[in-house]
């Protein structure tokens, strides 16, 4: 008999879903992956970064962020803002130009592409004729001058992208007006740079790569003066007085030329090679800026002695008697200088391949200014993440305070880029995102709003004896060294010991206890201390094999603990250490701060540790005799080559580039093997996978995937008891009953644990999540949450249920009998597997009532929201590309329906499943007050780009007309 659904009930259910659930990707945190271009608008105070993947990102005041993506899969090579406008132009490496605008819509601005254009040359002309190499956004706001690889300069009107052929400057026009002997010696080659006279916008300097520079009159269409350079040209800087020009060259020199408007200048007025007479690398960019007091600032990139320091990435700053070579750990993309109100240099902004560095030029010592965004999350490779919602104010302030003590070396000057208005409301709660790194550090980030801001850095290396040498810094200059190097930035891919890598993190926000687990079987228990303290870390070795014979560990050795007292700085300080034997990767941890217990698991088993009495309570070996891979260890095959590589780097310190790329390569290899071996990622094609029982002979069946503490009914239905639950890769669930002494006897009486239940799933799929539901079907609250009046007490009068989430299905068991009640199969013919699971609370915008649901991410990159306790599918959304294995593996859910995953090694994508809680940029950028200058000699003719609405094209002009009328009313 068919069952018919009532339409009214179904529509009400759909409305309920719409009230609770809504999927959006909201903001991208971190540093753009593979940046390729930098732009800045002084009038808008906006910074723009283009990437190799075709993304364009704009940043202003903290919270003011925009992101656009070109349809073309091509790198952004140049970014230019149109002066005094809300428009910018990007050049891609496919030779296409794109116009973007910041359009106001419903009170907020949005970044829109409003036109695209590809330069066209004469019929039959070679591609080099129209291959754009230099772009000048003219101060009139009406023109783009495009220099090409063939030496021509084309003039294009914007935003309509109409070519003004009568104004083009051909290479023949230039060659016909320079001395024959100069032309005979060299081909001009491509246009390297275009610069506008700061005192006369109708004069443009054209610089050719072979060294010639030509001052061109746009009105009279003829050259005014030639500068006959003989060295390959890299860059040009026109000084503010309009009378002098600086040029930098491939031999590491820069020259000064005088603008007379007369005869050709055959020799520069001055030529300098800053770093000596030995062969030097090219100075790729040079600028000279006047200062309020004293001589000007001279700033240039490159120019290092080729033999000794040719691999360094440096920007040199020279002012009066101060000379520093700012030494970066990755390749320099570009830089610019921000001026103070009195037109003196205020800050140097440098974009390098892995970070953005801002140097304060007004404070003695030129300290670095802390950035509120674009902070390199990946300063050491990210290995795990942990999110904590609604941090209590007291803990928040303490973490802030210890973080501030670490940041005393930063400049006190405020952030100098403040364009736009941040319209987003203040975050409703204080959230922390903790990231673990390959070098053994844990970084605390303020994840409450749009800007992911660094609060505090914890290093675990101090507790161990490692190969790291605290005085081993190949970038730090010594007294009297030439060039005068100074290490700048925090990106450092170099890791001395991969065993320090952080694998699991758990923070209790109510007690301040933190548990951190690593790659070599180490589990540290830390407590927040506002003062520095000298203490010994008490170590407890736990044998997870329990003395079983016939097993031989072939993996890495454990880390040696420092036996002498260690002076730990203010912050989280370790006081207890559990060392697993064999020292395999820690795959699961759980912290119960009310009972003062830590549970931990590896590929060999799991154990329980009492950090109050500093002793182990129980150990359970889950190893299957056939788990040979678990015995070898995931690092065994690569550790020796990593060690020899590290030793080689210590002997040969001249190649920072090699260190960067090699270490990143081997870090990726190690992480990939950990993922592939430890979590058994070797899958069949998705269309071939179906639910089926797995063999117990599969490798890593004993690997512990999840651990869970619960106060529930395990032995009988009348008395609840503390318990520990563990789920393995082979589909087994183990339950242990715990006897925790009362608070008065907690220091004297031991905690006792004994085995109580064991479940073996028929299909043997890995268990990835365990949740106990109370008598009302709600998940049990977090430890100490009820004590702090932030959650209601769990319902203990109804029947409790255990929800077991495996890779292939969700199954609900009654407690204490552990009988199956219901299940939901997620795996179908498409081969979905559950990769991440979390409990989240959802609510509508109008109702204060909250509902708990289960959030699941599959290996297909899909998000599923499942109701509790009925375990019915509510909604599902595509989120991550299924090919993005690292993105799926890195995903972490928040308590209120949001999530983060690594969209690149340096960027978190943030998403929301909730209609009530979403963090996203809400900002407005208005047109600057300066009016677009009118030039009667350049007639204005604008063709609307194909398919672009008129209001997009004219938004800037409309705003300017409004401002003009307002000014007229005032007069």
mmCIF file of C-alpha atoms in Angstrom, residues 592-738:
data_model
loop_
_atom_site.group_PDB
_atom_site.id
_atom_site.type_symbol
_atom_site.label_atom_id
_atom_site.label_comp_id
_atom_site.label_asym_id
_atom_site.label_seq_id
_atom_site.Cartn_x
_atom_site.Cartn_y
_atom_site.Cartn_z
ATOM 1 C CA UNK A 592 37.786 15.956 30.182
ATOM 2 C CA UNK A 593 38.848 18.832 32.407
ATOM 3 C CA UNK A 594 36.186 18.160 35.062
ATOM 4 C CA UNK A 595 37.517 14.639 35.642
ATOM 5 C CA UNK A 596 41.079 15.780 34.823
ATOM 6 C CA UNK A 597 41.594 12.974 32.347
ATOM 7 C CA UNK A 598 43.170 12.746 28.899
ATOM 8 C CA UNK A 599 42.489 9.907 26.467
ATOM 9 C CA UNK A 600 44.824 9.285 23.532
ATOM 10 C CA UNK A 601 45.017 6.845 20.647
ATOM 11 C CA UNK A 602 47.441 5.752 17.918
ATOM 12 C CA UNK A 603 47.538 3.014 15.297
ATOM 13 C CA UNK A 604 48.375 0.533 18.096
ATOM 14 C CA UNK A 605 45.724 1.251 20.710
ATOM 15 C CA UNK A 606 44.484 3.816 23.199
ATOM 16 C CA UNK A 607 45.063 4.779 26.793
ATOM 17 C CA UNK A 608 43.835 6.985 29.618
ATOM 18 C CA UNK A 609 45.994 9.364 31.676
ATOM 19 C CA UNK A 610 45.206 11.173 34.930
ATOM 20 C CA UNK A 611 46.963 14.534 34.727
ATOM 21 C CA UNK A 612 45.893 15.441 38.262
ATOM 22 C CA UNK A 613 47.807 12.555 39.852
ATOM 23 C CA UNK A 614 50.253 12.303 36.898
ATOM 24 C CA UNK A 615 49.829 8.587 36.198
ATOM 25 C CA UNK A 616 48.380 6.300 33.561
ATOM 26 C CA UNK A 617 45.070 4.591 34.282
ATOM 27 C CA UNK A 618 44.595 2.024 31.540
ATOM 28 C CA UNK A 619 45.912 0.874 28.177
ATOM 29 C CA UNK A 620 44.111 -1.080 25.455
ATOM 30 C CA UNK A 621 46.003 -2.603 22.535
ATOM 31 C CA UNK A 622 43.910 -2.665 19.359
ATOM 32 C CA UNK A 623 46.656 -3.879 17.040
ATOM 33 C CA UNK A 624 45.826 -6.642 14.598
ATOM 34 C CA UNK A 625 48.694 -9.100 13.941
ATOM 35 C CA UNK A 626 48.403 -8.370 10.218
ATOM 36 C CA UNK A 627 48.894 -4.624 10.697
ATOM 37 C CA UNK A 628 52.473 -4.609 9.413
ATOM 38 C CA UNK A 629 52.157 -1.014 8.157
ATOM 39 C CA UNK A 630 51.234 0.091 11.664
ATOM 40 C CA UNK A 631 54.478 -1.398 12.921
ATOM 41 C CA UNK A 632 56.691 0.197 10.283
ATOM 42 C CA UNK A 633 55.432 3.702 10.926
ATOM 43 C CA UNK A 634 54.572 6.276 8.263
ATOM 44 C CA UNK A 635 57.842 8.183 8.631
ATOM 45 C CA UNK A 636 60.216 5.243 8.469
ATOM 46 C CA UNK A 637 60.851 5.413 4.730
ATOM 47 C CA UNK A 638 61.422 9.158 4.521
ATOM 48 C CA UNK A 639 63.001 10.072 7.838
ATOM 49 C CA UNK A 640 66.544 9.181 6.792
ATOM 50 C CA UNK A 641 66.444 11.276 3.642
ATOM 51 C CA UNK A 642 64.920 14.156 5.609
ATOM 52 C CA UNK A 643 67.690 13.884 8.191
ATOM 53 C CA UNK A 644 70.442 13.863 5.584
ATOM 54 C CA UNK A 645 68.763 16.767 3.822
ATOM 55 C CA UNK A 646 68.706 18.735 7.071
ATOM 56 C CA UNK A 647 72.390 18.033 7.701
ATOM 57 C CA UNK A 648 73.271 19.079 4.169
ATOM 58 C CA UNK A 649 71.447 22.362 4.665
ATOM 59 C CA UNK A 650 73.509 23.048 7.750
ATOM 60 C CA UNK A 651 76.709 22.529 5.767
ATOM 61 C CA UNK A 652 75.606 24.476 2.704
ATOM 62 C CA UNK A 653 73.803 27.637 3.748
ATOM 63 C CA UNK A 654 73.996 29.707 0.645
ATOM 64 C CA UNK A 655 70.761 28.626 -0.996
ATOM 65 C CA UNK A 656 67.692 29.801 0.885
ATOM 66 C CA UNK A 657 65.618 29.100 -2.200
ATOM 67 C CA UNK A 658 66.665 25.446 -2.173
ATOM 68 C CA UNK A 659 65.827 25.148 1.517
ATOM 69 C CA UNK A 660 62.384 26.632 0.943
ATOM 70 C CA UNK A 661 61.396 24.398 -1.952
ATOM 71 C CA UNK A 662 63.014 21.197 -0.710
ATOM 72 C CA UNK A 663 61.547 21.421 2.776
ATOM 73 C CA UNK A 664 58.092 22.156 1.434
ATOM 74 C CA UNK A 665 58.421 19.196 -0.920
ATOM 75 C CA UNK A 666 59.395 16.749 1.794
ATOM 76 C CA UNK A 667 56.821 18.162 4.212
ATOM 77 C CA UNK A 668 54.154 17.544 1.601
ATOM 78 C CA UNK A 669 55.491 14.018 1.020
ATOM 79 C CA UNK A 670 55.419 13.181 4.705
ATOM 80 C CA UNK A 671 51.915 14.589 5.191
ATOM 81 C CA UNK A 672 50.699 12.762 2.106
ATOM 82 C CA UNK A 673 52.070 9.462 3.374
ATOM 83 C CA UNK A 674 50.566 10.023 6.797
ATOM 84 C CA UNK A 675 47.201 10.622 5.189
ATOM 85 C CA UNK A 676 47.528 7.758 2.752
ATOM 86 C CA UNK A 677 48.887 5.161 5.155
ATOM 87 C CA UNK A 678 47.390 6.067 8.497
ATOM 88 C CA UNK A 679 43.873 6.747 7.216
ATOM 89 C CA UNK A 680 43.897 4.211 4.354
ATOM 90 C CA UNK A 681 43.067 6.634 1.575
ATOM 91 C CA UNK A 682 43.642 4.081 -1.194
ATOM 92 C CA UNK A 683 40.128 3.997 -2.669
ATOM 93 C CA UNK A 684 38.572 2.491 -5.745
ATOM 94 C CA UNK A 685 36.913 4.765 -8.253
ATOM 95 C CA UNK A 686 33.746 6.203 -6.637
ATOM 96 C CA UNK A 687 31.376 4.523 -9.083
ATOM 97 C CA UNK A 688 32.820 1.115 -8.171
ATOM 98 C CA UNK A 689 32.344 1.447 -4.392
ATOM 99 C CA UNK A 690 29.369 -0.057 -2.572
ATOM 100 C CA UNK A 691 28.736 -0.939 1.059
ATOM 101 C CA UNK A 692 30.305 -4.261 1.803
ATOM 102 C CA UNK A 693 31.946 -5.946 4.750
ATOM 103 C CA UNK A 694 35.659 -5.302 4.967
ATOM 104 C CA UNK A 695 38.232 -7.908 5.781
ATOM 105 C CA UNK A 696 39.741 -7.891 9.238
ATOM 106 C CA UNK A 697 43.086 -8.359 7.510
ATOM 107 C CA UNK A 698 42.985 -4.798 6.164
ATOM 108 C CA UNK A 699 45.931 -2.680 7.285
ATOM 109 C CA UNK A 700 45.466 -0.255 10.176
ATOM 110 C CA UNK A 701 42.264 -1.861 11.480
ATOM 111 C CA UNK A 702 43.446 -1.126 15.010
ATOM 112 C CA UNK A 703 44.061 2.574 14.364
ATOM 113 C CA UNK A 704 42.002 4.652 16.824
ATOM 114 C CA UNK A 705 39.950 7.253 14.950
ATOM 115 C CA UNK A 706 37.861 8.811 17.715
ATOM 116 C CA UNK A 707 37.680 9.050 21.533
ATOM 117 C CA UNK A 708 34.723 10.288 23.573
ATOM 118 C CA UNK A 709 33.974 10.849 27.289
ATOM 119 C CA UNK A 710 30.385 10.483 28.488
ATOM 120 C CA UNK A 711 28.465 10.308 31.774
ATOM 121 C CA UNK A 712 25.794 7.808 30.749
ATOM 122 C CA UNK A 713 24.254 4.410 31.393
ATOM 123 C CA UNK A 714 26.751 1.687 30.554
ATOM 124 C CA UNK A 715 26.280 -1.077 33.135
ATOM 125 C CA UNK A 716 22.594 -0.666 34.013
ATOM 126 C CA UNK A 717 19.673 1.661 33.300
ATOM 127 C CA UNK A 718 19.358 3.066 36.831
ATOM 128 C CA UNK A 719 22.841 4.402 37.529
ATOM 129 C CA UNK A 720 24.870 6.568 35.201
ATOM 130 C CA UNK A 721 28.624 6.418 35.342
ATOM 131 C CA UNK A 722 31.593 8.164 33.708
ATOM 132 C CA UNK A 723 32.819 6.259 30.678
ATOM 133 C CA UNK A 724 35.348 6.361 27.839
ATOM 134 C CA UNK A 725 34.426 5.268 24.311
ATOM 135 C CA UNK A 726 36.867 4.525 21.490
ATOM 136 C CA UNK A 727 36.244 3.827 17.806
ATOM 137 C CA UNK A 728 38.751 2.163 15.490
ATOM 138 C CA UNK A 729 39.550 1.931 11.814
ATOM 139 C CA UNK A 730 38.232 -1.646 11.777
ATOM 140 C CA UNK A 731 34.697 -0.730 12.825
ATOM 141 C CA UNK A 732 35.107 -1.633 16.520
ATOM 142 C CA UNK A 733 33.804 0.431 19.453
ATOM 143 C CA UNK A 734 35.195 -0.124 22.945
ATOM 144 C CA UNK A 735 33.594 1.227 26.128
ATOM 145 C CA UNK A 736 35.312 1.494 29.513
ATOM 146 C CA UNK A 737 33.547 2.377 32.752
ATOM 147 C CA UNK A 738 35.430 4.857 34.928
#
